[in-house]
Amino acid sequence: MTEKLLIELMLSLYDYTLLEQNIATLSDNSSLILAKSIADTIQQNFRTFTKQPIKENQQLLSMHEIAYSLNISESTMLKVFRKVYSISPKNYLDQLRYNESKFLLHQPNLPISEIAETIGYQNLSHFSRQFKQWSNLSPKEYRIHFQKNGR
């Protein structure tokens, strides 16, 4: 539980740091507000999903659905989010998934297939490839490394 709170704090600090780095270059305050709304919507949807991923017909919202829920076009969402955070909304979601998967991999009795499903991957091999791209380790290698080194 403490690790999960620490991850949440780190994500909030990351958000704050990105905003602070870019605030000087932004002339339009509404861009900041909109970008924060986009980030909050992505985070809220991800948190809701990871609490009950196996619930029938529940899935992560697509970027199109997130834009629609905020009454903006997908291109506007992408432009504003990139302007403020210097990454795409999809990459932001991927960072949430990566951080959550690392946290879950620290639980040795939790099957990797369940972790993949919990963070929104229906295909274990796709999750494994993506995790390796993020960390240069497979999920199994990451878990073993963490168990040996404790970090």
PDB file of C-alpha atoms in Angstrom:
ATOM      1  CA  MET A   1       0.000   0.000   0.000  1.00  0.00           C
ATOM      2  CA  THR A   2       2.845   2.374   0.857  1.00  0.00           C
ATOM      3  CA  GLU A   3       4.493   1.696  -2.501  1.00  0.00           C
ATOM      4  CA  LYS A   4       1.237   2.442  -4.302  1.00  0.00           C
ATOM      5  CA  LEU A   5       0.928   5.776  -2.485  1.00  0.00           C
ATOM      6  CA  LEU A   6       4.538   6.522  -3.344  1.00  0.00           C
ATOM      7  CA  ILE A   7       3.840   5.813  -7.016  1.00  0.00           C
ATOM      8  CA  GLU A   8       0.796   8.113  -6.889  1.00  0.00           C
ATOM      9  CA  LEU A   9       2.933  10.833  -5.310  1.00  0.00           C
ATOM     10  CA  MET A  10       5.630  10.356  -7.941  1.00  0.00           C
ATOM     11  CA  LEU A  11       3.041  10.663 -10.729  1.00  0.00           C
ATOM     12  CA  SER A  12       1.683  13.850  -9.185  1.00  0.00           C
ATOM     13  CA  LEU A  13       5.194  15.258  -8.856  1.00  0.00           C
ATOM     14  CA  TYR A  14       5.898  14.273 -12.446  1.00  0.00           C
ATOM     15  CA  ASP A  15       2.743  16.092 -13.582  1.00  0.00           C
ATOM     16  CA  TYR A  16       3.685  19.138 -11.537  1.00  0.00           C
ATOM     17  CA  THR A  17       7.267  19.157 -12.837  1.00  0.00           C
ATOM     18  CA  LEU A  18       6.138  18.944 -16.448  1.00  0.00           C
ATOM     19  CA  LEU A  19       3.668  21.768 -15.914  1.00  0.00           C
ATOM     20  CA  GLU A  20       6.279  23.944 -14.210  1.00  0.00           C
ATOM     21  CA  GLN A  21       8.785  23.366 -17.022  1.00  0.00           C
ATOM     22  CA  ASN A  22       6.301  24.421 -19.654  1.00  0.00           C
ATOM     23  CA  ILE A  23       4.325  27.137 -17.893  1.00  0.00           C
ATOM     24  CA  ALA A  24       6.724  29.886 -18.954  1.00  0.00           C
ATOM     25  CA  THR A  25       6.206  29.093 -22.629  1.00  0.00           C
ATOM     26  CA  LEU A  26       2.437  28.960 -22.494  1.00  0.00           C
ATOM     27  CA  SER A  27       0.512  32.110 -23.182  1.00  0.00           C
ATOM     28  CA  ASP A  28      -2.918  30.560 -22.937  1.00  0.00           C
ATOM     29  CA  ASN A  29      -4.005  29.578 -19.439  1.00  0.00           C
ATOM     30  CA  SER A  30      -6.871  27.550 -20.866  1.00  0.00           C
ATOM     31  CA  SER A  31      -4.321  25.155 -22.400  1.00  0.00           C
ATOM     32  CA  LEU A  32      -3.060  24.355 -18.919  1.00  0.00           C
ATOM     33  CA  ILE A  33      -6.559  23.745 -17.621  1.00  0.00           C
ATOM     34  CA  LEU A  34      -7.525  21.606 -20.597  1.00  0.00           C
ATOM     35  CA  ALA A  35      -4.302  19.564 -20.472  1.00  0.00           C
ATOM     36  CA  LYS A  36      -4.814  18.935 -16.764  1.00  0.00           C
ATOM     37  CA  SER A  37      -8.401  17.829 -17.477  1.00  0.00           C
ATOM     38  CA  ILE A  38      -7.119  15.414 -20.118  1.00  0.00           C
ATOM     39  CA  ALA A  39      -4.491  14.006 -17.733  1.00  0.00           C
ATOM     40  CA  ASP A  40      -7.064  13.694 -14.952  1.00  0.00           C
ATOM     41  CA  THR A  41      -9.514  11.897 -17.252  1.00  0.00           C
ATOM     42  CA  ILE A  42      -6.831   9.452 -18.422  1.00  0.00           C
ATOM     43  CA  GLN A  43      -5.708   8.831 -14.845  1.00  0.00           C
ATOM     44  CA  GLN A  44      -9.233   8.426 -13.498  1.00  0.00           C
ATOM     45  CA  ASN A  45     -10.178   5.990 -16.259  1.00  0.00           C
ATOM     46  CA  PHE A  46      -6.983   3.996 -15.708  1.00  0.00           C
ATOM     47  CA  ARG A  47      -7.483   3.827 -11.931  1.00  0.00           C
ATOM     48  CA  THR A  48     -11.117   2.755 -12.338  1.00  0.00           C
ATOM     49  CA  PHE A  49     -10.093   0.088 -14.840  1.00  0.00           C
ATOM     50  CA  THR A  50      -7.245  -1.324 -12.735  1.00  0.00           C
ATOM     51  CA  LYS A  51      -9.525  -1.720  -9.725  1.00  0.00           C
ATOM     52  CA  GLN A  52     -11.847  -4.075 -11.646  1.00  0.00           C
ATOM     53  CA  PRO A  53     -10.257  -5.060 -14.986  1.00  0.00           C
ATOM     54  CA  ILE A  54     -12.094  -8.354 -15.264  1.00  0.00           C
ATOM     55  CA  LYS A  55     -15.537  -6.755 -15.058  1.00  0.00           C
ATOM     56  CA  GLU A  56     -17.400  -7.659 -18.237  1.00  0.00           C
ATOM     57  CA  ASN A  57     -17.342  -5.056 -21.028  1.00  0.00           C
ATOM     58  CA  GLN A  58     -15.106  -2.724 -19.024  1.00  0.00           C
ATOM     59  CA  GLN A  59     -12.144  -1.410 -20.938  1.00  0.00           C
ATOM     60  CA  LEU A  60      -9.784   1.500 -21.029  1.00  0.00           C
ATOM     61  CA  LEU A  61     -11.206   4.440 -22.911  1.00  0.00           C
ATOM     62  CA  SER A  62      -9.661   5.099 -26.293  1.00  0.00           C
ATOM     63  CA  MET A  63      -8.053   8.479 -26.944  1.00  0.00           C
ATOM     64  CA  HIS A  64     -11.036   9.263 -29.178  1.00  0.00           C
ATOM     65  CA  GLU A  65     -13.457   8.515 -26.318  1.00  0.00           C
ATOM     66  CA  ILE A  66     -11.454  10.658 -23.905  1.00  0.00           C
ATOM     67  CA  ALA A  67     -11.510  13.588 -26.338  1.00  0.00           C
ATOM     68  CA  TYR A  68     -15.238  13.073 -26.894  1.00  0.00           C
ATOM     69  CA  SER A  69     -15.908  13.029 -23.138  1.00  0.00           C
ATOM     70  CA  LEU A  70     -14.171  16.410 -22.855  1.00  0.00           C
ATOM     71  CA  ASN A  71     -16.048  17.831 -25.855  1.00  0.00           C
ATOM     72  CA  ILE A  72     -12.905  18.397 -27.922  1.00  0.00           C
ATOM     73  CA  SER A  73     -11.480  16.874 -31.071  1.00  0.00           C
ATOM     74  CA  GLU A  74      -8.795  14.241 -30.875  1.00  0.00           C
ATOM     75  CA  SER A  75      -6.368  16.521 -32.726  1.00  0.00           C
ATOM     76  CA  THR A  76      -7.003  19.368 -30.263  1.00  0.00           C
ATOM     77  CA  MET A  77      -6.458  16.975 -27.374  1.00  0.00           C
ATOM     78  CA  LEU A  78      -3.165  15.796 -28.848  1.00  0.00           C
ATOM     79  CA  LYS A  79      -1.952  19.322 -29.639  1.00  0.00           C
ATOM     80  CA  VAL A  80      -2.800  20.805 -26.231  1.00  0.00           C
ATOM     81  CA  PHE A  81      -1.516  17.818 -24.262  1.00  0.00           C
ATOM     82  CA  ARG A  82       1.791  17.759 -26.156  1.00  0.00           C
ATOM     83  CA  LYS A  83       2.171  21.513 -25.716  1.00  0.00           C
ATOM     84  CA  VAL A  84       1.875  21.250 -21.937  1.00  0.00           C
ATOM     85  CA  TYR A  85       3.365  17.838 -21.129  1.00  0.00           C
ATOM     86  CA  SER A  86       5.737  17.340 -24.086  1.00  0.00           C
ATOM     87  CA  ILE A  87       4.355  13.816 -24.588  1.00  0.00           C
ATOM     88  CA  SER A  88       1.258  12.411 -26.231  1.00  0.00           C
ATOM     89  CA  PRO A  89      -1.786  11.337 -24.200  1.00  0.00           C
ATOM     90  CA  LYS A  90      -1.092   7.747 -25.329  1.00  0.00           C
ATOM     91  CA  ASN A  91       2.464   7.926 -23.963  1.00  0.00           C
ATOM     92  CA  TYR A  92       1.082   9.343 -20.729  1.00  0.00           C
ATOM     93  CA  LEU A  93      -1.245   6.341 -20.437  1.00  0.00           C
ATOM     94  CA  ASP A  94       1.690   4.042 -21.208  1.00  0.00           C
ATOM     95  CA  GLN A  95       3.643   5.620 -18.331  1.00  0.00           C
ATOM     96  CA  LEU A  96       0.721   4.929 -15.997  1.00  0.00           C
ATOM     97  CA  ARG A  97       0.596   1.339 -17.215  1.00  0.00           C
ATOM     98  CA  TYR A  98       4.344   0.881 -16.812  1.00  0.00           C
ATOM     99  CA  ASN A  99       4.394   2.278 -13.274  1.00  0.00           C
ATOM    100  CA  GLU A 100       1.422   0.149 -12.240  1.00  0.00           C
ATOM    101  CA  SER A 101       2.939  -2.980 -13.785  1.00  0.00           C
ATOM    102  CA  LYS A 102       6.208  -2.411 -11.895  1.00  0.00           C
ATOM    103  CA  PHE A 103       4.265  -2.074  -8.655  1.00  0.00           C
ATOM    104  CA  LEU A 104       2.286  -5.255  -9.353  1.00  0.00           C
ATOM    105  CA  LEU A 105       5.406  -7.202 -10.337  1.00  0.00           C
ATOM    106  CA  HIS A 106       6.696  -6.645  -6.800  1.00  0.00           C
ATOM    107  CA  GLN A 107       3.954  -9.018  -5.647  1.00  0.00           C
ATOM    108  CA  PRO A 108       5.520 -12.444  -6.296  1.00  0.00           C
ATOM    109  CA  ASN A 109       2.291 -14.464  -6.082  1.00  0.00           C
ATOM    110  CA  LEU A 110       0.486 -12.411  -8.709  1.00  0.00           C
ATOM    111  CA  PRO A 111       0.729 -14.109 -12.134  1.00  0.00           C
ATOM    112  CA  ILE A 112       2.203 -11.967 -14.898  1.00  0.00           C
ATOM    113  CA  SER A 113      -0.794 -12.777 -17.086  1.00  0.00           C
ATOM    114  CA  GLU A 114      -3.073 -11.256 -14.440  1.00  0.00           C
ATOM    115  CA  ILE A 115      -0.864  -8.160 -14.240  1.00  0.00           C
ATOM    116  CA  ALA A 116      -1.099  -7.744 -18.007  1.00  0.00           C
ATOM    117  CA  GLU A 117      -4.878  -7.994 -17.861  1.00  0.00           C
ATOM    118  CA  THR A 118      -5.077  -5.638 -14.878  1.00  0.00           C
ATOM    119  CA  ILE A 119      -3.334  -2.834 -16.752  1.00  0.00           C
ATOM    120  CA  GLY A 120      -5.312  -3.308 -19.944  1.00  0.00           C
ATOM    121  CA  TYR A 121      -3.466  -5.852 -22.076  1.00  0.00           C
ATOM    122  CA  GLN A 122      -5.505  -8.746 -23.396  1.00  0.00           C
ATOM    123  CA  ASN A 123      -2.428 -10.428 -24.844  1.00  0.00           C
ATOM    124  CA  LEU A 124       0.407 -11.492 -22.520  1.00  0.00           C
ATOM    125  CA  SER A 125       3.058 -11.496 -25.243  1.00  0.00           C
ATOM    126  CA  HIS A 126       2.113  -7.945 -26.263  1.00  0.00           C
ATOM    127  CA  PHE A 127       2.441  -6.828 -22.638  1.00  0.00           C
ATOM    128  CA  SER A 128       5.812  -8.597 -22.330  1.00  0.00           C
ATOM    129  CA  ARG A 129       7.143  -6.930 -25.492  1.00  0.00           C
ATOM    130  CA  GLN A 130       5.901  -3.527 -24.345  1.00  0.00           C
ATOM    131  CA  PHE A 131       7.356  -3.956 -20.855  1.00  0.00           C
ATOM    132  CA  LYS A 132      10.713  -4.956 -22.330  1.00  0.00           C
ATOM    133  CA  GLN A 133      10.613  -1.864 -24.526  1.00  0.00           C
ATOM    134  CA  TRP A 134       9.972   0.287 -21.438  1.00  0.00           C
ATOM    135  CA  SER A 135      12.558  -1.291 -19.147  1.00  0.00           C
ATOM    136  CA  ASN A 136      14.942  -3.425 -21.242  1.00  0.00           C
ATOM    137  CA  LEU A 137      13.821  -6.374 -19.100  1.00  0.00           C
ATOM    138  CA  SER A 138      10.975  -8.818 -19.552  1.00  0.00           C
ATOM    139  CA  PRO A 139       8.378  -8.771 -16.754  1.00  0.00           C
ATOM    140  CA  LYS A 140       9.815 -12.043 -15.434  1.00  0.00           C
ATOM    141  CA  GLU A 141      13.382 -10.675 -15.521  1.00  0.00           C
ATOM    142  CA  TYR A 142      12.216  -7.496 -13.784  1.00  0.00           C
ATOM    143  CA  ARG A 143      10.519  -9.515 -11.037  1.00  0.00           C
ATOM    144  CA  ILE A 144      13.621 -11.682 -10.510  1.00  0.00           C
ATOM    145  CA  HIS A 145      15.871  -8.607 -10.483  1.00  0.00           C
ATOM    146  CA  PHE A 146      13.620  -6.905  -7.927  1.00  0.00           C
ATOM    147  CA  GLN A 147      13.528 -10.000  -5.702  1.00  0.00           C
ATOM    148  CA  LYS A 148      17.331 -10.276  -5.774  1.00  0.00           C
ATOM    149  CA  ASN A 149      18.086  -6.590  -5.306  1.00  0.00           C
ATOM    150  CA  GLY A 150      15.020  -5.393  -3.446  1.00  0.00           C
ATOM    151  CA  ARG A 151      14.483  -2.418  -5.767  1.00  0.00           C
TER     152      ARG A 151
END
